Coordinates of C-alpha atoms and ligand atoms in Angstrom, one line a residue:
M7 CA 4.2 13.2 -7.1
P8 CA 3.9 16.7 -5.7
T9 CA 7.2 17.6 -4.1
T10 CA 7.8 21.0 -2.6
R11 CA 10.9 23.0 -3.5
R12 CA 12.1 22.9 0.1
Q13 CA 11.5 19.1 0.3
F14 CA 13.3 18.6 -3.0
I15 CA 16.4 20.6 -1.8
H16 CA 16.3 18.6 1.4
D17 CA 16.1 15.3 -0.5
V18 CA 19.0 16.3 -2.9
A19 CA 21.0 17.1 0.2
L20 CA 20.3 13.6 1.5
G21 CA 20.9 12.0 -1.9
T22 CA 17.5 10.5 -1.8
T23 CA 16.0 11.9 -4.9
A24 CA 15.9 10.1 -8.2
F25 CA 18.7 12.4 -9.1
G26 CA 20.6 11.5 -6.0
M27 CA 20.1 7.8 -6.4
G28 CA 20.7 7.9 -10.2
L29 CA 17.1 6.6 -10.8
P30 CA 15.1 7.9 -13.7
L31 CA 12.0 9.9 -12.7
L32 CA 8.8 8.4 -14.1
P33 CA 6.7 10.4 -16.6
K34 CA 4.6 12.9 -14.6
T35 CA 1.4 11.4 -16.0
K36 CA 1.8 8.1 -14.1
D37 CA 0.1 8.2 -10.7
R38 CA 0.0 4.4 -10.3
L39 CA 2.7 1.9 -11.2
G40 CA 2.0 -1.3 -13.1
V41 CA 3.2 -4.4 -11.3
A42 CA 4.0 -7.8 -12.9
L43 CA 4.0 -10.7 -10.6
V44 CA 6.6 -13.4 -11.5
G45 CA 5.6 -16.8 -10.2
L46 CA 1.9 -17.4 -9.5
G47 CA 2.2 -19.8 -6.5
Y48 CA 0.7 -19.5 -3.0
Y49 CA 2.0 -16.0 -2.0
S50 CA 1.1 -14.3 -5.3
R51 CA -2.3 -16.1 -5.6
D52 CA -3.5 -15.8 -2.0
L53 CA -1.8 -12.6 -0.7
L54 CA -0.2 -10.3 -3.4
A55 CA -2.9 -10.4 -6.2
P56 CA -5.7 -9.7 -3.7
A57 CA -3.6 -6.9 -2.1
L58 CA -3.0 -5.4 -5.5
Q59 CA -6.8 -4.9 -5.7
L60 CA -6.6 -2.6 -2.7
T61 CA -3.4 -0.6 -3.5
K62 CA -3.7 3.0 -4.5
S63 CA -0.2 3.7 -5.9
C64 CA 0.1 0.5 -8.0
Y65 CA -2.0 -2.2 -9.7
L66 CA -1.7 -5.7 -11.1
A67 CA -0.7 -5.0 -14.7
G68 CA 0.9 -8.2 -15.7
I69 CA 1.9 -11.8 -14.9
V70 CA 4.8 -14.1 -15.7
T71 CA 4.0 -17.8 -15.5
G72 CA 5.1 -21.1 -17.2
N73 CA 1.5 -22.5 -17.0
S74 CA -0.8 -21.4 -19.8
Q75 CA -3.9 -22.6 -17.9
K76 CA -3.0 -20.4 -15.0
A77 CA -2.4 -17.5 -17.3
D78 CA -5.9 -17.9 -18.7
E79 CA -7.4 -18.0 -15.3
W80 CA -5.5 -14.9 -14.1
M81 CA -6.3 -13.0 -17.3
K82 CA -10.0 -13.6 -16.7
K83 CA -10.0 -13.0 -13.0
Y84 CA -7.9 -9.8 -13.0
K85 CA -8.7 -8.5 -16.5
I86 CA -5.1 -8.7 -17.5
P87 CA -4.6 -8.1 -21.3
A88 CA -2.8 -10.8 -23.3
K89 CA 0.0 -8.3 -24.2
N90 CA 1.0 -8.2 -20.5
V91 CA 1.3 -12.0 -20.0
Y92 CA 4.8 -13.5 -20.2
N93 CA 6.5 -16.8 -19.6
Y94 CA 10.0 -17.5 -18.4
Q95 CA 11.3 -17.7 -22.0
N96 CA 10.0 -14.4 -23.3
F97 CA 10.4 -12.6 -19.9
D98 CA 13.0 -10.2 -21.3
E99 CA 10.5 -8.7 -23.7
L100 CA 9.1 -7.0 -20.7
A101 CA 11.7 -4.3 -21.6
K102 CA 9.4 -3.1 -24.4
N103 CA 6.2 -3.0 -22.3
P104 CA 5.5 0.5 -20.8
D105 CA 2.6 -0.9 -18.8
I106 CA 5.0 -2.7 -16.5
D107 CA 7.0 -0.5 -14.2
V108 CA 7.8 -3.0 -11.4
V109 CA 8.6 -6.7 -11.6
Y110 CA 7.8 -8.6 -8.3
V111 CA 9.8 -11.8 -8.0
V112 CA 7.8 -14.3 -6.1
L113 CA 9.6 -17.5 -7.1
P114 CA 11.4 -20.2 -5.2
N115 CA 14.5 -18.7 -3.5
H116 CA 17.2 -20.0 -5.8
L117 CA 15.5 -18.1 -8.7
H118 CA 15.4 -14.7 -7.1
R119 CA 18.8 -13.7 -8.4
E120 CA 18.2 -14.7 -12.0
Y121 CA 14.8 -12.9 -12.3
T122 CA 15.9 -9.8 -10.3
E123 CA 18.8 -9.4 -12.7
R124 CA 16.8 -10.0 -15.8
A125 CA 14.1 -7.6 -14.7
A126 CA 16.7 -4.9 -13.9
R127 CA 18.3 -5.4 -17.3
A128 CA 14.9 -5.0 -18.8
G129 CA 14.8 -1.6 -17.1
K130 CA 12.2 -2.5 -14.6
H131 CA 12.2 -1.7 -10.9
V132 CA 12.3 -4.9 -8.8
W133 CA 10.6 -6.1 -5.7
C134 CA 12.1 -9.4 -4.6
E135 CA 10.6 -11.7 -2.0
K136 CA 12.5 -12.7 1.2
P137 CA 15.0 -14.4 1.6
M138 CA 16.8 -12.2 -0.9
A139 CA 18.9 -15.1 -2.4
P140 CA 20.8 -18.2 -1.2
T141 CA 24.2 -16.5 -0.8
A142 CA 25.6 -13.1 0.1
A143 CA 27.5 -13.1 -3.3
D144 CA 24.1 -13.5 -5.1
C145 CA 22.7 -10.5 -3.1
E146 CA 25.7 -8.4 -3.8
A147 CA 25.4 -9.1 -7.6
M148 CA 21.7 -8.3 -7.5
I149 CA 22.3 -5.0 -5.9
K150 CA 25.0 -4.2 -8.4
V151 CA 22.9 -5.1 -11.5
C152 CA 20.0 -2.9 -10.2
K153 CA 22.3 0.0 -9.5
D154 CA 24.0 -0.4 -12.9
N155 CA 20.6 -0.3 -14.6
K156 CA 19.3 2.5 -12.4
V157 CA 16.3 0.7 -11.0
S158 CA 15.1 0.5 -7.5
L159 CA 15.4 -2.8 -5.6
S160 CA 13.3 -3.6 -2.5
I161 CA 12.9 -6.8 -0.5
G162 CA 9.5 -8.1 0.6
Y163 CA 10.1 -7.8 4.4
R164 CA 6.5 -6.7 5.0
M165 CA 7.0 -6.4 8.8
Q166 CA 9.1 -3.3 8.5
H167 CA 6.1 -1.5 7.0
E168 CA 3.8 -2.7 9.7
P169 CA 2.9 0.1 12.3
N170 CA 3.1 -1.9 15.5
T171 CA 6.5 -3.2 14.4
Q172 CA 7.5 0.4 13.5
E173 CA 6.5 1.4 17.1
L174 CA 8.8 -1.3 18.5
I175 CA 11.6 -0.2 16.2
R176 CA 11.1 3.4 17.5
F177 CA 11.3 2.2 21.2
G178 CA 14.7 0.8 20.3
R179 CA 15.9 3.9 18.4
Q180 CA 14.6 6.4 21.0
K181 CA 15.6 4.2 23.9
T182 CA 12.1 4.6 25.3
Y183 CA 12.8 1.7 27.7
G184 CA 16.6 2.3 27.8
K185 CA 19.1 0.4 25.8
V186 CA 18.1 -3.0 24.5
K187 CA 19.9 -5.7 26.4
M188 CA 18.4 -9.0 25.2
L189 CA 15.7 -10.3 22.9
T190 CA 14.1 -13.5 21.9
A191 CA 12.6 -14.0 18.4
S192 CA 10.9 -17.2 17.3
A193 CA 9.3 -17.8 13.9
G194 CA 8.0 -21.1 12.8
F195 CA 5.1 -23.3 11.6
V196 CA 4.5 -27.0 11.3
A197 CA 5.1 -28.0 7.7
G198 CA 3.5 -31.2 6.4
D199 CA 5.7 -34.2 5.4
S200 CA 5.1 -33.3 1.8
I201 CA 7.6 -30.5 2.1
S202 CA 10.3 -33.1 1.3
Q203 CA 9.0 -33.1 -2.3
A204 CA 8.6 -29.3 -2.6
W205 CA 11.2 -26.7 -3.2
R206 CA 11.1 -25.7 0.5
G207 CA 12.5 -29.1 1.3
K208 CA 15.4 -28.9 -1.2
Q209 CA 18.8 -27.4 -0.4
S210 CA 19.6 -26.5 -4.0
M211 CA 16.4 -24.4 -4.2
G212 CA 17.0 -22.4 -1.1
G213 CA 14.7 -24.4 1.2
G214 CA 14.7 -25.0 4.9
A215 CA 13.6 -23.3 8.1
L216 CA 16.3 -20.7 8.3
F217 CA 15.7 -19.3 4.8
D218 CA 11.9 -19.6 5.0
M219 CA 11.1 -18.4 8.6
G220 CA 14.5 -17.8 10.3
V221 CA 15.0 -14.6 8.4
Y222 CA 12.0 -13.2 10.2
S223 CA 13.7 -13.8 13.6
L224 CA 17.0 -12.5 12.3
N225 CA 15.6 -9.4 10.6
A226 CA 13.6 -8.7 13.8
A227 CA 16.7 -9.0 16.0
R228 CA 18.5 -6.5 13.6
Y229 CA 15.6 -4.0 13.5
A230 CA 14.8 -4.2 17.2
I231 CA 18.5 -3.7 18.3
G232 CA 19.4 -1.4 15.4
E233 CA 22.9 -2.8 15.0
E234 CA 24.6 -5.4 12.9
P235 CA 25.6 -8.7 14.8
V236 CA 29.3 -9.3 15.2
A237 CA 29.1 -13.0 16.1
V238 CA 26.8 -16.0 16.0
S239 CA 26.6 -19.5 17.4
A240 CA 24.0 -21.9 16.1
Q241 CA 22.7 -25.5 16.2
K242 CA 20.1 -27.4 14.2
F243 CA 17.8 -30.2 15.2
T244 CA 15.6 -32.6 13.2
T245 CA 12.7 -34.6 14.6
R246 CA 11.7 -36.0 11.1
P247 CA 14.9 -37.1 9.4
A248 CA 13.0 -38.8 6.7
V249 CA 11.3 -35.5 5.7
F250 CA 14.2 -33.1 6.4
K251 CA 16.8 -35.0 4.5
E252 CA 18.5 -31.9 2.9
V253 CA 17.4 -28.9 4.9
D254 CA 17.0 -27.7 8.5
E255 CA 13.8 -28.4 10.4
T256 CA 14.7 -26.3 13.5
T257 CA 17.7 -23.9 13.9
L258 CA 18.6 -22.1 17.1
F259 CA 21.0 -19.2 16.9
T260 CA 22.4 -16.7 19.3
L261 CA 23.5 -13.3 17.9
E262 CA 25.9 -11.0 19.7
F263 CA 25.7 -7.2 18.9
P264 CA 28.5 -4.7 19.2
G265 CA 26.7 -2.7 21.9
G266 CA 26.5 -5.8 24.1
A267 CA 23.0 -6.9 23.3
V268 CA 22.3 -10.6 22.8
A269 CA 19.5 -12.1 20.7
Q270 CA 18.3 -15.7 21.2
C271 CA 16.6 -16.6 17.9
S272 CA 14.8 -19.7 16.8
T273 CA 13.1 -20.9 13.7
S274 CA 11.4 -24.1 12.8
L275 CA 9.3 -26.0 10.2
G276 CA 8.2 -28.3 13.0
I277 CA 7.0 -25.9 15.7
N278 CA 4.4 -23.1 15.6
M279 CA 6.0 -20.0 17.1
N280 CA 5.6 -16.3 16.5
T281 CA 7.0 -14.1 19.3
L282 CA 9.3 -11.2 19.6
H283 CA 10.2 -10.1 23.2
V284 CA 12.6 -7.3 23.8
T285 CA 14.2 -6.7 27.2
A286 CA 15.7 -3.3 27.8
E287 CA 17.4 -1.5 30.7
K288 CA 14.1 0.0 32.1
G289 CA 11.5 -2.5 30.9
W290 CA 10.3 -4.8 28.2
Y291 CA 8.1 -4.8 25.2
R292 CA 6.8 -7.6 23.0
L293 CA 4.8 -8.5 19.9
E294 CA 2.9 -11.7 19.6
P295 CA 2.2 -12.5 16.9
F296 CA 5.1 -10.5 15.3
Q297 CA 5.1 -11.8 11.8
S298 CA 1.6 -13.0 10.9
Y299 CA -0.2 -11.5 7.9
N300 CA -2.6 -9.7 10.3
G301 CA -3.4 -9.2 13.9
I302 CA 0.1 -8.1 15.0
M303 CA -0.2 -7.0 18.6
G304 CA 1.7 -6.6 21.7
S305 CA 2.3 -5.0 25.1
T306 CA 4.9 -3.2 27.2
S307 CA 6.1 -3.4 30.8
D308 CA 4.3 -0.1 31.6
G309 CA 0.9 -1.4 30.4
K310 CA 0.8 0.0 26.9
L311 CA -1.1 -2.0 24.2
L312 CA 0.4 -2.2 20.8
N313 CA -2.6 -2.9 18.6
I314 CA -2.7 -0.6 15.6
K315 CA -4.9 -2.2 12.9
T316 CA -3.7 -2.5 9.3
E317 CA -6.2 -3.3 6.6
N318 CA -3.7 -5.2 4.5
Q319 CA 0.1 -5.5 5.1
Q320 CA 1.0 -6.4 1.5
A321 CA -1.0 -3.5 0.1
L322 CA 0.7 -1.2 2.6
Q323 CA 4.2 -2.5 1.6
M324 CA 3.5 -2.2 -2.1
D325 CA 2.0 1.3 -1.8
N326 CA 5.0 2.4 0.2
D327 CA 7.4 1.0 -2.3
S328 CA 5.5 2.5 -5.2
K329 CA 5.4 5.9 -3.7
A330 CA 9.2 5.7 -3.0
I331 CA 9.8 4.8 -6.7
M332 CA 7.5 7.6 -7.9
A333 CA 9.3 10.1 -5.7
G334 CA 12.7 8.8 -6.7
K335 CA 13.5 7.9 -3.1
A336 CA 15.2 4.9 -1.7
P337 CA 12.7 2.2 -0.6
L338 CA 12.2 1.5 3.1
V339 CA 13.7 -2.0 2.7
P340 CA 16.4 -1.8 0.0
G341 CA 18.4 -4.7 -1.3
E342 CA 21.2 -4.0 1.2
E343 CA 18.8 -5.1 4.0
G344 CA 18.3 -8.5 2.4
W345 CA 22.1 -8.8 1.8
K346 CA 22.9 -8.0 5.5
D347 CA 20.6 -10.9 6.6
I348 CA 22.1 -13.4 4.2
K349 CA 25.6 -12.5 5.4
V350 CA 24.4 -13.6 8.9
V351 CA 22.6 -16.6 7.5
E352 CA 25.9 -17.8 6.0
A353 CA 27.6 -17.4 9.4
I354 CA 24.8 -19.4 11.0
F355 CA 25.3 -22.3 8.5
K356 CA 29.0 -22.2 9.2
S357 CA 28.4 -22.4 13.0
V358 CA 25.9 -25.2 12.5
A359 CA 28.5 -27.1 10.4
L360 CA 31.0 -26.7 13.2
E361 CA 28.6 -27.9 15.9
G362 CA 27.8 -24.6 17.4
K363 CA 31.2 -22.9 17.3
R364 CA 31.1 -19.2 17.7
I365 CA 31.6 -17.5 14.3
S366 CA 32.7 -13.9 14.0
I367 CA 30.8 -12.0 11.3
Ligands
NAD401 P1 5.1 -21.6 -4.2 O1 5.8 -22.9 -4.4 O2 3.6 -21.6 -3.8 O3 5.1 -20.8 -5.6 C1 6.3 -20.7 -6.4 C2 5.9 -20.5 -7.8 O4 7.0 -20.5 -8.6 C3 4.9 -21.5 -8.4 O5 3.9 -21.0 -9.1 C4 5.8 -22.3 -9.3 O6 5.1 -22.8 -10.4 C5 6.8 -21.2 -9.8 N1 8.1 -21.7 -10.3 C6 8.7 -21.2 -11.4 N2 9.8 -21.9 -11.7 C7 9.9 -22.8 -10.7 C8 10.9 -23.9 -10.5 N3 12.0 -24.0 -11.2 N4 10.7 -24.7 -9.4 C9 9.6 -24.5 -8.7 N5 8.6 -23.6 -8.8 C10 8.8 -22.7 -9.9 O7 5.9 -20.7 -3.2 P2 5.4 -19.4 -2.4 O8 5.0 -19.8 -1.1 O9 4.5 -18.6 -3.2 O10 6.8 -18.6 -2.2 C11 7.4 -17.9 -3.3 C12 8.4 -16.8 -2.7 O11 7.6 -16.0 -1.8 C13 9.5 -17.4 -1.8 O12 10.6 -16.7 -1.9 C14 8.9 -17.2 -0.4 O13 9.9 -17.1 0.6 C15 8.2 -15.9 -0.5 N6 7.1 -15.8 0.5 C16 7.0 -14.7 1.2 C17 6.0 -14.5 2.1 C18 5.9 -13.2 2.9 O14 5.2 -13.2 3.8 N7 6.7 -12.2 2.5 C19 5.1 -15.5 2.3 C20 5.1 -16.6 1.5 C21 6.1 -16.8 0.6

């Protein structure tokens, strides 16, 4: 990546070069990173693999799957050579494969930690899907293993790469409408009853509304307000007890921020909702939808339209993360960002267990 001398000196000063972060610089000859997708379920199949056909700074170089029929289909469809196809047993042999620079963990949530750590120990940079992991201790361990192995770790919070969302974040940082006072964030969809049989319906696999969709509301509250919450009170509700036996169907949580702002957040696997509305001292601004794969749009109290088009969110995210790795810079959404959310998620669960008691974070 071309880096001017002045930019390099600036980056060293900020500690954001490969040198500063302790990351190895890639050989100068690489202008695109090879990505291996781990777990070829819905998100890999329908969103990430198609997006990797549009990316300019990375490409789909390999796959990890436990299903040999799927492996054959993907090899044909995406022209992936057999030497870049792994299963969960021989995964660690990735260490010897120079075609793979990044491992993208797209597995059920309870497996994020294991495969992030194995990838890091194999010397590969890691992109890990949200939510980062079931516990804050898991997240902390993942960050440490990536640091110890000098690889970059990024969490798949695609909204932080999305330009309308970035505009909303700027309004907060620059106090365009004054200080943020309140916000509401709602993220949910109606899951079919079959969820009870899938990993999203199982507590031991990191299922439930809060882990699946609630982290969008929570992450939005944190990026829109730009502070870390200091307390939370939360409640959960279930309208289909036979389906949601182990995990939450709907969770409502109120976050208190140190500057006085309050966020009313909701998440559900029984209600379609997708709104972020920020109330500030001198006006309001909102995005609806705020977390869909496309068509993010919104408006402001003074009549501005937020409607910047993005061709493909996942391609934008993966290109941004690839460029950061090639430049030896910290990713836009590092592991710490996932960890901060999971610390709050743990406090939310604690409050729910205590029937809405206010929990300090
Ligand atoms: P999925 O169930 O469709 O796919 C999971 C894949 O993992 C399957 O191919 C399955 O075979 C494989 N797998 C390997 N070991 C497994 C095990 N022990 N148990 C169950 N499955 C196993 O799930 P998905 O919707 O693709 O979600 C995967 C991850 O991606 C999750 O962390 C989810 O939160 C995340 N995701 C993110 C977004 C986003 O917009 N960023 C969207 C959807 C999903």
